[in-house]
Amino acid sequence: MPRLSEVIAELDALWPPERAESWDAVGTVCGDPDAEVTRVLFAVDPVQEIADEAVALGADLIVTHHPLYLRGTTTVAAGHFKGRVVHTLIKQDIALHVAHTNADTADPGVSDALAGALDLRVTGPLVPENNLGRICELDHPETLADFAARAAKRLPATAQGIRVAGDPAMTVRRVAVSGGSGDSLFDAVRAAGVDAFLTADLRHHPVSEATQHSPLGLVDAAHWATEWPWCEQAAAQLDEISDRHGWDLRVHVSKTVTDPWSSHHTSPGAPN
């Protein structure tokens, strides 16, 4: 069985830490470099539910997309929810490794996995300078409503579901996709000349301005749902590495929904 340091070296080759944004916090959060690794769990969020799942699974390593301590900390006391995660992992000899913006810009990366989940053909990056997002083509044109239905069917279900802005009957042939928050990419999306943009965390004002600027169709999914396909892609990559080295790792993808929203209600509207 490989040591943790050997597995991390392979993960860093997939998602080089130097490709992470300067504000990001990627890499190994806890774990003994000399410890043996037999079972790995991939997940989006390093929350307590995932730590507990790893304990129950007998995992030696958790790989998450989101950092545990993005803004740093002065304590890992178990009285705080993040500290409790650290205590759980260390007591159970479970390592935690993070690949965040370095996985966003990898090839293949987070947006490739999102495109693959929707059976879209990737033709290139949305932002070539840092390989962020993807421009894709559909096998056959379909309406914006049908494209949104495709996303709702192929992505994991969340309380938010799928929101759509634009004419539901408009024809969609070329789309841009970006896993995670994407409303900072509207300039690149417009420059790409696509019919629709699928991403997450779209805010009121950027969406309002985007729809006034052009007839672009917008499909807004939950942040967690747009990034979860990366877990399956990353697990398959580690499986291939394990086979190549003869490691016989057991690799798992968490299906625990860690999207923070728990329910959805349709408002009847205020009285006239």
PDB file of C-alpha atoms in Angstrom:
ATOM      1  CA  MET A   1       0.000   0.000   0.000  1.00  0.00           C
ATOM      2  CA  PRO A   2       1.242   3.529  -0.745  1.00  0.00           C
ATOM      3  CA  ARG A   3       2.201   6.045   1.885  1.00  0.00           C
ATOM      4  CA  LEU A   4       0.190   9.250   2.131  1.00  0.00           C
ATOM      5  CA  SER A   5       3.127  11.239   0.738  1.00  0.00           C
ATOM      6  CA  GLU A   6       3.112   9.069  -2.409  1.00  0.00           C
ATOM      7  CA  VAL A   7      -0.613   9.550  -2.974  1.00  0.00           C
ATOM      8  CA  ILE A   8      -0.374  13.300  -2.381  1.00  0.00           C
ATOM      9  CA  ALA A   9       2.483  13.545  -4.902  1.00  0.00           C
ATOM     10  CA  GLU A  10       0.201  12.022  -7.545  1.00  0.00           C
ATOM     11  CA  LEU A  11      -2.701  14.307  -6.599  1.00  0.00           C
ATOM     12  CA  ASP A  12      -0.427  17.338  -6.802  1.00  0.00           C
ATOM     13  CA  ALA A  13       0.576  16.219 -10.299  1.00  0.00           C
ATOM     14  CA  LEU A  14      -3.114  16.188 -11.280  1.00  0.00           C
ATOM     15  CA  TRP A  15      -3.839  19.537  -9.635  1.00  0.00           C
ATOM     16  CA  PRO A  16      -0.559  21.440  -9.137  1.00  0.00           C
ATOM     17  CA  PRO A  17      -0.861  23.602  -6.006  1.00  0.00           C
ATOM     18  CA  GLU A  18       1.020  26.428  -7.724  1.00  0.00           C
ATOM     19  CA  ARG A  19      -1.954  26.808 -10.077  1.00  0.00           C
ATOM     20  CA  ALA A  20      -4.206  27.788  -7.166  1.00  0.00           C
ATOM     21  CA  GLU A  21      -5.233  31.419  -6.789  1.00  0.00           C
ATOM     22  CA  SER A  22      -3.139  33.438  -4.337  1.00  0.00           C
ATOM     23  CA  TRP A  23      -6.072  33.764  -1.922  1.00  0.00           C
ATOM     24  CA  ASP A  24      -6.792  30.038  -1.914  1.00  0.00           C
ATOM     25  CA  ALA A  25      -5.881  27.402   0.683  1.00  0.00           C
ATOM     26  CA  VAL A  26      -5.093  24.095  -1.008  1.00  0.00           C
ATOM     27  CA  GLY A  27      -2.987  21.092  -0.085  1.00  0.00           C
ATOM     28  CA  THR A  28      -2.848  18.748   2.876  1.00  0.00           C
ATOM     29  CA  VAL A  29      -4.632  19.983   6.010  1.00  0.00           C
ATOM     30  CA  CYS A  30      -3.764  17.051   8.275  1.00  0.00           C
ATOM     31  CA  GLY A  31      -2.220  13.613   7.951  1.00  0.00           C
ATOM     32  CA  ASP A  32       1.003  11.690   8.576  1.00  0.00           C
ATOM     33  CA  PRO A  33       3.098  11.566   5.374  1.00  0.00           C
ATOM     34  CA  ASP A  34       4.377   8.079   6.313  1.00  0.00           C
ATOM     35  CA  ALA A  35       0.932   6.595   7.038  1.00  0.00           C
ATOM     36  CA  GLU A  36      -0.354   3.912   4.674  1.00  0.00           C
ATOM     37  CA  VAL A  37      -3.405   4.701   2.554  1.00  0.00           C
ATOM     38  CA  THR A  38      -5.846   1.960   1.586  1.00  0.00           C
ATOM     39  CA  ARG A  39      -9.159   3.766   1.146  1.00  0.00           C
ATOM     40  CA  VAL A  40      -9.911   7.281  -0.158  1.00  0.00           C
ATOM     41  CA  LEU A  41     -13.140   9.301  -0.020  1.00  0.00           C
ATOM     42  CA  PHE A  42     -13.841  12.197  -2.398  1.00  0.00           C
ATOM     43  CA  ALA A  43     -16.336  14.932  -1.450  1.00  0.00           C
ATOM     44  CA  VAL A  44     -17.079  18.591  -2.155  1.00  0.00           C
ATOM     45  CA  ASP A  45     -17.142  19.922   1.411  1.00  0.00           C
ATOM     46  CA  PRO A  46     -14.915  19.071   4.423  1.00  0.00           C
ATOM     47  CA  VAL A  47     -17.806  19.167   6.896  1.00  0.00           C
ATOM     48  CA  GLN A  48     -18.548  16.949   9.878  1.00  0.00           C
ATOM     49  CA  GLU A  49     -20.942  14.728   7.915  1.00  0.00           C
ATOM     50  CA  ILE A  50     -18.117  13.858   5.522  1.00  0.00           C
ATOM     51  CA  ALA A  51     -15.655  13.249   8.366  1.00  0.00           C
ATOM     52  CA  ASP A  52     -18.178  10.895  10.002  1.00  0.00           C
ATOM     53  CA  GLU A  53     -18.751   9.140   6.679  1.00  0.00           C
ATOM     54  CA  ALA A  54     -15.003   8.621   6.294  1.00  0.00           C
ATOM     55  CA  VAL A  55     -14.811   7.121   9.788  1.00  0.00           C
ATOM     56  CA  ALA A  56     -17.669   4.724   9.039  1.00  0.00           C
ATOM     57  CA  LEU A  57     -16.089   3.810   5.706  1.00  0.00           C
ATOM     58  CA  GLY A  58     -12.663   3.178   7.191  1.00  0.00           C
ATOM     59  CA  ALA A  59     -11.065   5.762   4.900  1.00  0.00           C
ATOM     60  CA  ASP A  60      -7.474   6.864   5.443  1.00  0.00           C
ATOM     61  CA  LEU A  61      -7.736   9.982   3.262  1.00  0.00           C
ATOM     62  CA  ILE A  62     -10.455  12.478   2.349  1.00  0.00           C
ATOM     63  CA  VAL A  63      -9.990  14.636  -0.740  1.00  0.00           C
ATOM     64  CA  THR A  64     -12.330  17.633  -0.922  1.00  0.00           C
ATOM     65  CA  HIS A  65     -12.800  20.459  -3.385  1.00  0.00           C
ATOM     66  CA  HIS A  66     -13.553  23.153  -0.839  1.00  0.00           C
ATOM     67  CA  PRO A  67     -10.951  24.183   1.756  1.00  0.00           C
ATOM     68  CA  LEU A  68     -11.538  23.694   5.462  1.00  0.00           C
ATOM     69  CA  TYR A  69      -9.667  26.859   6.490  1.00  0.00           C
ATOM     70  CA  LEU A  70      -9.878  29.229   3.546  1.00  0.00           C
ATOM     71  CA  ARG A  71      -9.089  32.342   5.597  1.00  0.00           C
ATOM     72  CA  GLY A  72      -6.727  30.797   8.104  1.00  0.00           C
ATOM     73  CA  THR A  73      -7.238  30.311  11.820  1.00  0.00           C
ATOM     74  CA  THR A  74      -5.532  30.630  15.187  1.00  0.00           C
ATOM     75  CA  THR A  75      -7.196  27.586  16.753  1.00  0.00           C
ATOM     76  CA  VAL A  76      -8.356  24.073  15.942  1.00  0.00           C
ATOM     77  CA  ALA A  77     -10.187  23.687  19.258  1.00  0.00           C
ATOM     78  CA  ALA A  78     -12.932  21.070  19.064  1.00  0.00           C
ATOM     79  CA  GLY A  79     -15.441  23.573  20.476  1.00  0.00           C
ATOM     80  CA  HIS A  80     -15.606  25.108  16.999  1.00  0.00           C
ATOM     81  CA  PHE A  81     -17.225  23.136  14.172  1.00  0.00           C
ATOM     82  CA  LYS A  82     -14.106  23.238  11.988  1.00  0.00           C
ATOM     83  CA  GLY A  83     -11.898  22.259  14.880  1.00  0.00           C
ATOM     84  CA  ARG A  84     -14.194  19.327  15.571  1.00  0.00           C
ATOM     85  CA  VAL A  85     -13.593  18.092  12.028  1.00  0.00           C
ATOM     86  CA  VAL A  86      -9.840  18.274  12.567  1.00  0.00           C
ATOM     87  CA  HIS A  87     -10.095  16.438  15.906  1.00  0.00           C
ATOM     88  CA  THR A  88     -12.253  13.710  14.346  1.00  0.00           C
ATOM     89  CA  LEU A  89      -9.795  13.176  11.513  1.00  0.00           C
ATOM     90  CA  ILE A  90      -6.646  13.167  13.651  1.00  0.00           C
ATOM     91  CA  LYS A  91      -8.132  10.799  16.252  1.00  0.00           C
ATOM     92  CA  GLN A  92      -9.062   8.373  13.481  1.00  0.00           C
ATOM     93  CA  ASP A  93      -5.773   8.758  11.528  1.00  0.00           C
ATOM     94  CA  ILE A  94      -7.578  10.207   8.520  1.00  0.00           C
ATOM     95  CA  ALA A  95      -5.783  12.705   6.305  1.00  0.00           C
ATOM     96  CA  LEU A  96      -7.485  15.624   4.550  1.00  0.00           C
ATOM     97  CA  HIS A  97      -6.290  17.042   1.241  1.00  0.00           C
ATOM     98  CA  VAL A  98      -7.846  19.974  -0.679  1.00  0.00           C
ATOM     99  CA  ALA A  99      -7.824  20.722  -4.426  1.00  0.00           C
ATOM    100  CA  HIS A 100      -9.806  23.914  -5.060  1.00  0.00           C
ATOM    101  CA  THR A 101      -8.930  26.548  -7.671  1.00  0.00           C
ATOM    102  CA  ASN A 102      -6.057  24.345  -8.831  1.00  0.00           C
ATOM    103  CA  ALA A 103      -8.726  21.765  -9.748  1.00  0.00           C
ATOM    104  CA  ASP A 104     -10.885  24.447 -11.400  1.00  0.00           C
ATOM    105  CA  THR A 105      -8.133  25.271 -13.903  1.00  0.00           C
ATOM    106  CA  ALA A 106      -6.813  21.724 -14.403  1.00  0.00           C
ATOM    107  CA  ASP A 107      -7.229  19.776 -17.629  1.00  0.00           C
ATOM    108  CA  PRO A 108      -9.427  17.925 -17.039  1.00  0.00           C
ATOM    109  CA  GLY A 109     -10.880  20.038 -14.269  1.00  0.00           C
ATOM    110  CA  VAL A 110     -14.119  20.898 -12.515  1.00  0.00           C
ATOM    111  CA  SER A 111     -15.831  22.374 -15.589  1.00  0.00           C
ATOM    112  CA  ASP A 112     -14.861  19.364 -17.723  1.00  0.00           C
ATOM    113  CA  ALA A 113     -16.613  17.136 -15.205  1.00  0.00           C
ATOM    114  CA  LEU A 114     -19.674  19.406 -15.289  1.00  0.00           C
ATOM    115  CA  ALA A 115     -19.757  19.284 -19.091  1.00  0.00           C
ATOM    116  CA  GLY A 116     -19.379  15.515 -19.012  1.00  0.00           C
ATOM    117  CA  ALA A 117     -22.287  15.126 -16.593  1.00  0.00           C
ATOM    118  CA  LEU A 118     -24.500  16.918 -19.120  1.00  0.00           C
ATOM    119  CA  ASP A 119     -23.102  15.024 -22.163  1.00  0.00           C
ATOM    120  CA  LEU A 120     -21.725  18.207 -23.702  1.00  0.00           C
ATOM    121  CA  ARG A 121     -18.821  18.234 -26.147  1.00  0.00           C
ATOM    122  CA  VAL A 122     -16.045  20.511 -24.897  1.00  0.00           C
ATOM    123  CA  THR A 123     -14.488  22.666 -27.620  1.00  0.00           C
ATOM    124  CA  GLY A 124     -12.174  24.804 -25.499  1.00  0.00           C
ATOM    125  CA  PRO A 125     -11.715  26.894 -22.356  1.00  0.00           C
ATOM    126  CA  LEU A 126     -13.991  29.831 -21.610  1.00  0.00           C
ATOM    127  CA  VAL A 127     -11.058  31.866 -20.246  1.00  0.00           C
ATOM    128  CA  PRO A 128      -7.914  30.643 -22.041  1.00  0.00           C
ATOM    129  CA  GLU A 129      -5.536  32.671 -19.857  1.00  0.00           C
ATOM    130  CA  ASN A 130      -6.155  30.453 -16.853  1.00  0.00           C
ATOM    131  CA  ASN A 131      -8.051  27.547 -18.447  1.00  0.00           C
ATOM    132  CA  LEU A 132     -11.206  28.447 -16.513  1.00  0.00           C
ATOM    133  CA  GLY A 133     -14.670  27.290 -17.584  1.00  0.00           C
ATOM    134  CA  ARG A 134     -15.490  25.458 -20.795  1.00  0.00           C
ATOM    135  CA  ILE A 135     -17.185  26.239 -24.097  1.00  0.00           C
ATOM    136  CA  CYS A 136     -19.311  23.321 -25.258  1.00  0.00           C
ATOM    137  CA  GLU A 137     -21.584  22.205 -28.067  1.00  0.00           C
ATOM    138  CA  LEU A 138     -24.763  20.162 -27.909  1.00  0.00           C
ATOM    139  CA  ASP A 139     -25.141  17.147 -30.188  1.00  0.00           C
ATOM    140  CA  HIS A 140     -28.476  18.562 -31.344  1.00  0.00           C
ATOM    141  CA  PRO A 141     -30.055  22.007 -30.849  1.00  0.00           C
ATOM    142  CA  GLU A 142     -32.665  22.203 -28.102  1.00  0.00           C
ATOM    143  CA  THR A 143     -34.672  24.874 -26.358  1.00  0.00           C
ATOM    144  CA  LEU A 144     -33.385  26.639 -23.268  1.00  0.00           C
ATOM    145  CA  ALA A 145     -36.197  24.938 -21.319  1.00  0.00           C
ATOM    146  CA  ASP A 146     -35.015  21.516 -22.515  1.00  0.00           C
ATOM    147  CA  PHE A 147     -31.405  22.343 -21.730  1.00  0.00           C
ATOM    148  CA  ALA A 148     -32.401  23.357 -18.198  1.00  0.00           C
ATOM    149  CA  ALA A 149     -34.378  20.108 -17.887  1.00  0.00           C
ATOM    150  CA  ARG A 150     -31.242  18.238 -18.978  1.00  0.00           C
ATOM    151  CA  ALA A 151     -29.304  19.926 -16.164  1.00  0.00           C
ATOM    152  CA  ALA A 152     -32.024  19.125 -13.646  1.00  0.00           C
ATOM    153  CA  LYS A 153     -31.971  15.461 -14.693  1.00  0.00           C
ATOM    154  CA  ARG A 154     -28.198  14.971 -14.860  1.00  0.00           C
ATOM    155  CA  LEU A 155     -27.008  16.977 -11.837  1.00  0.00           C
ATOM    156  CA  PRO A 156     -27.586  15.887  -8.223  1.00  0.00           C
ATOM    157  CA  ALA A 157     -30.868  17.097  -6.780  1.00  0.00           C
ATOM    158  CA  THR A 158     -30.770  20.010  -4.321  1.00  0.00           C
ATOM    159  CA  ALA A 159     -33.355  22.187  -2.582  1.00  0.00           C
ATOM    160  CA  GLN A 160     -32.660  25.030  -5.018  1.00  0.00           C
ATOM    161  CA  GLY A 161     -33.143  22.980  -8.150  1.00  0.00           C
ATOM    162  CA  ILE A 162     -32.443  24.789 -11.430  1.00  0.00           C
ATOM    163  CA  ARG A 163     -33.264  28.452 -12.112  1.00  0.00           C
ATOM    164  CA  VAL A 164     -33.535  29.841 -15.628  1.00  0.00           C
ATOM    165  CA  ALA A 165     -33.320  33.374 -17.029  1.00  0.00           C
ATOM    166  CA  GLY A 166     -34.141  34.071 -20.653  1.00  0.00           C
ATOM    167  CA  ASP A 167     -36.690  32.943 -23.229  1.00  0.00           C
ATOM    168  CA  PRO A 168     -37.494  29.264 -22.503  1.00  0.00           C
ATOM    169  CA  ALA A 169     -38.229  28.718 -26.205  1.00  0.00           C
ATOM    170  CA  MET A 170     -34.899  30.089 -27.467  1.00  0.00           C
ATOM    171  CA  THR A 171     -32.651  27.664 -29.364  1.00  0.00           C
ATOM    172  CA  VAL A 172     -29.462  26.525 -27.662  1.00  0.00           C
ATOM    173  CA  ARG A 173     -26.549  25.138 -29.683  1.00  0.00           C
ATOM    174  CA  ARG A 174     -23.398  26.367 -27.928  1.00  0.00           C
ATOM    175  CA  VAL A 175     -23.084  26.820 -24.180  1.00  0.00           C
ATOM    176  CA  ALA A 176     -20.525  27.908 -21.619  1.00  0.00           C
ATOM    177  CA  VAL A 177     -20.247  26.053 -18.325  1.00  0.00           C
ATOM    178  CA  SER A 178     -18.367  26.870 -15.157  1.00  0.00           C
ATOM    179  CA  GLY A 179     -18.576  24.854 -11.957  1.00  0.00           C
ATOM    180  CA  GLY A 180     -19.134  26.948  -8.846  1.00  0.00           C
ATOM    181  CA  SER A 181     -19.756  30.703  -8.726  1.00  0.00           C
ATOM    182  CA  GLY A 182     -19.731  32.112 -12.257  1.00  0.00           C
ATOM    183  CA  ASP A 183     -21.250  35.578 -12.467  1.00  0.00           C
ATOM    184  CA  SER A 184     -17.784  37.164 -12.674  1.00  0.00           C
ATOM    185  CA  LEU A 185     -17.398  35.508 -16.089  1.00  0.00           C
ATOM    186  CA  PHE A 186     -20.175  37.291 -17.999  1.00  0.00           C
ATOM    187  CA  ASP A 187     -17.733  39.308 -20.128  1.00  0.00           C
ATOM    188  CA  ALA A 188     -15.986  36.113 -21.242  1.00  0.00           C
ATOM    189  CA  VAL A 189     -19.333  34.406 -21.858  1.00  0.00           C
ATOM    190  CA  ARG A 190     -20.547  37.257 -24.085  1.00  0.00           C
ATOM    191  CA  ALA A 191     -17.232  37.305 -25.949  1.00  0.00           C
ATOM    192  CA  ALA A 192     -17.564  33.562 -26.590  1.00  0.00           C
ATOM    193  CA  GLY A 193     -20.834  34.097 -28.464  1.00  0.00           C
ATOM    194  CA  VAL A 194     -22.626  31.182 -26.801  1.00  0.00           C
ATOM    195  CA  ASP A 195     -26.383  30.802 -26.530  1.00  0.00           C
ATOM    196  CA  ALA A 196     -26.506  29.886 -22.828  1.00  0.00           C
ATOM    197  CA  PHE A 197     -24.391  29.823 -19.684  1.00  0.00           C
ATOM    198  CA  LEU A 198     -24.674  27.164 -16.978  1.00  0.00           C
ATOM    199  CA  THR A 199     -23.082  27.947 -13.619  1.00  0.00           C
ATOM    200  CA  ALA A 200     -24.021  28.605  -9.971  1.00  0.00           C
ATOM    201  CA  ASP A 201     -24.552  31.377  -7.421  1.00  0.00           C
ATOM    202  CA  LEU A 202     -25.909  33.893  -9.935  1.00  0.00           C
ATOM    203  CA  ARG A 203     -26.903  37.159  -8.262  1.00  0.00           C
ATOM    204  CA  HIS A 204     -29.788  39.484  -9.104  1.00  0.00           C
ATOM    205  CA  HIS A 205     -27.946  42.483 -10.530  1.00  0.00           C
ATOM    206  CA  PRO A 206     -25.445  40.617 -12.729  1.00  0.00           C
ATOM    207  CA  VAL A 207     -28.272  38.448 -14.105  1.00  0.00           C
ATOM    208  CA  SER A 208     -30.520  41.454 -14.719  1.00  0.00           C
ATOM    209  CA  GLU A 209     -27.744  43.269 -16.554  1.00  0.00           C
ATOM    210  CA  ALA A 210     -26.768  40.175 -18.538  1.00  0.00           C
ATOM    211  CA  THR A 211     -30.292  39.562 -19.790  1.00  0.00           C
ATOM    212  CA  GLN A 212     -30.657  43.222 -20.761  1.00  0.00           C
ATOM    213  CA  HIS A 213     -27.321  43.186 -22.540  1.00  0.00           C
ATOM    214  CA  SER A 214     -28.105  40.245 -24.840  1.00  0.00           C
ATOM    215  CA  PRO A 215     -30.560  37.344 -25.312  1.00  0.00           C
ATOM    216  CA  LEU A 216     -28.229  35.029 -23.403  1.00  0.00           C
ATOM    217  CA  GLY A 217     -29.943  32.128 -21.658  1.00  0.00           C
ATOM    218  CA  LEU A 218     -28.832  31.569 -18.062  1.00  0.00           C
ATOM    219  CA  VAL A 219     -29.106  28.331 -16.117  1.00  0.00           C
ATOM    220  CA  ASP A 220     -28.315  28.623 -12.412  1.00  0.00           C
ATOM    221  CA  ALA A 221     -27.760  25.405 -10.448  1.00  0.00           C
ATOM    222  CA  ALA A 222     -26.693  24.923  -6.838  1.00  0.00           C
ATOM    223  CA  HIS A 223     -22.981  25.482  -6.200  1.00  0.00           C
ATOM    224  CA  TRP A 224     -22.551  22.004  -4.699  1.00  0.00           C
ATOM    225  CA  ALA A 225     -24.376  20.326  -7.598  1.00  0.00           C
ATOM    226  CA  THR A 226     -22.153  21.907 -10.259  1.00  0.00           C
ATOM    227  CA  GLU A 227     -18.982  20.775  -8.488  1.00  0.00           C
ATOM    228  CA  TRP A 228     -19.984  17.295  -7.323  1.00  0.00           C
ATOM    229  CA  PRO A 229     -19.306  15.699 -10.772  1.00  0.00           C
ATOM    230  CA  TRP A 230     -15.649  16.566 -10.228  1.00  0.00           C
ATOM    231  CA  CYS A 231     -15.571  14.082  -7.348  1.00  0.00           C
ATOM    232  CA  GLU A 232     -16.449  11.253  -9.735  1.00  0.00           C
ATOM    233  CA  GLN A 233     -13.922  12.455 -12.304  1.00  0.00           C
ATOM    234  CA  ALA A 234     -11.182  12.806  -9.658  1.00  0.00           C
ATOM    235  CA  ALA A 235     -11.958   9.380  -8.200  1.00  0.00           C
ATOM    236  CA  ALA A 236     -11.624   7.826 -11.665  1.00  0.00           C
ATOM    237  CA  GLN A 237      -8.269   9.569 -12.107  1.00  0.00           C
ATOM    238  CA  LEU A 238      -6.987   8.200  -8.800  1.00  0.00           C
ATOM    239  CA  ASP A 239      -8.305   4.743  -9.701  1.00  0.00           C
ATOM    240  CA  GLU A 240      -6.221   4.843 -12.880  1.00  0.00           C
ATOM    241  CA  ILE A 241      -3.144   5.950 -10.932  1.00  0.00           C
ATOM    242  CA  SER A 242      -3.707   3.169  -8.393  1.00  0.00           C
ATOM    243  CA  ASP A 243      -3.934   0.555 -11.159  1.00  0.00           C
ATOM    244  CA  ARG A 244      -0.796   1.883 -12.824  1.00  0.00           C
ATOM    245  CA  HIS A 245       1.209   1.635  -9.607  1.00  0.00           C
ATOM    246  CA  GLY A 246      -0.394  -1.586  -8.401  1.00  0.00           C
ATOM    247  CA  TRP A 247      -1.618   0.112  -5.254  1.00  0.00           C
ATOM    248  CA  ASP A 248      -5.055  -1.555  -5.050  1.00  0.00           C
ATOM    249  CA  LEU A 249      -6.594   1.549  -3.474  1.00  0.00           C
ATOM    250  CA  ARG A 250     -10.319   1.505  -2.733  1.00  0.00           C
ATOM    251  CA  VAL A 251     -11.701   4.829  -3.963  1.00  0.00           C
ATOM    252  CA  HIS A 252     -15.157   6.136  -3.054  1.00  0.00           C
ATOM    253  CA  VAL A 253     -17.281   9.177  -3.891  1.00  0.00           C
ATOM    254  CA  SER A 254     -19.520  10.580  -1.180  1.00  0.00           C
ATOM    255  CA  LYS A 255     -23.148  10.936  -2.178  1.00  0.00           C
ATOM    256  CA  THR A 256     -23.945  12.905   0.971  1.00  0.00           C
ATOM    257  CA  VAL A 257     -25.629  16.163  -0.054  1.00  0.00           C
ATOM    258  CA  THR A 258     -23.723  18.907   1.731  1.00  0.00           C
ATOM    259  CA  ASP A 259     -25.425  21.757  -0.105  1.00  0.00           C
ATOM    260  CA  PRO A 260     -26.391  24.119   2.760  1.00  0.00           C
ATOM    261  CA  TRP A 261     -29.950  24.783   1.561  1.00  0.00           C
ATOM    262  CA  SER A 262     -32.445  22.315   3.024  1.00  0.00           C
ATOM    263  CA  SER A 263     -35.825  23.200   1.535  1.00  0.00           C
ATOM    264  CA  HIS A 264     -37.565  25.234  -1.146  1.00  0.00           C
ATOM    265  CA  HIS A 265     -40.935  27.001  -1.013  1.00  0.00           C
ATOM    266  CA  THR A 266     -42.753  28.864  -3.770  1.00  0.00           C
ATOM    267  CA  SER A 267     -44.117  32.183  -2.575  1.00  0.00           C
ATOM    268  CA  PRO A 268     -47.774  32.919  -3.411  1.00  0.00           C
ATOM    269  CA  GLY A 269     -46.800  36.567  -3.743  1.00  0.00           C
ATOM    270  CA  ALA A 270     -47.910  39.656  -1.868  1.00  0.00           C
ATOM    271  CA  PRO A 271     -51.561  40.692  -2.078  1.00  0.00           C
ATOM    272  CA  ASN A 272     -52.438  43.365  -4.669  1.00  0.00           C
TER     273      ASN A 272
END
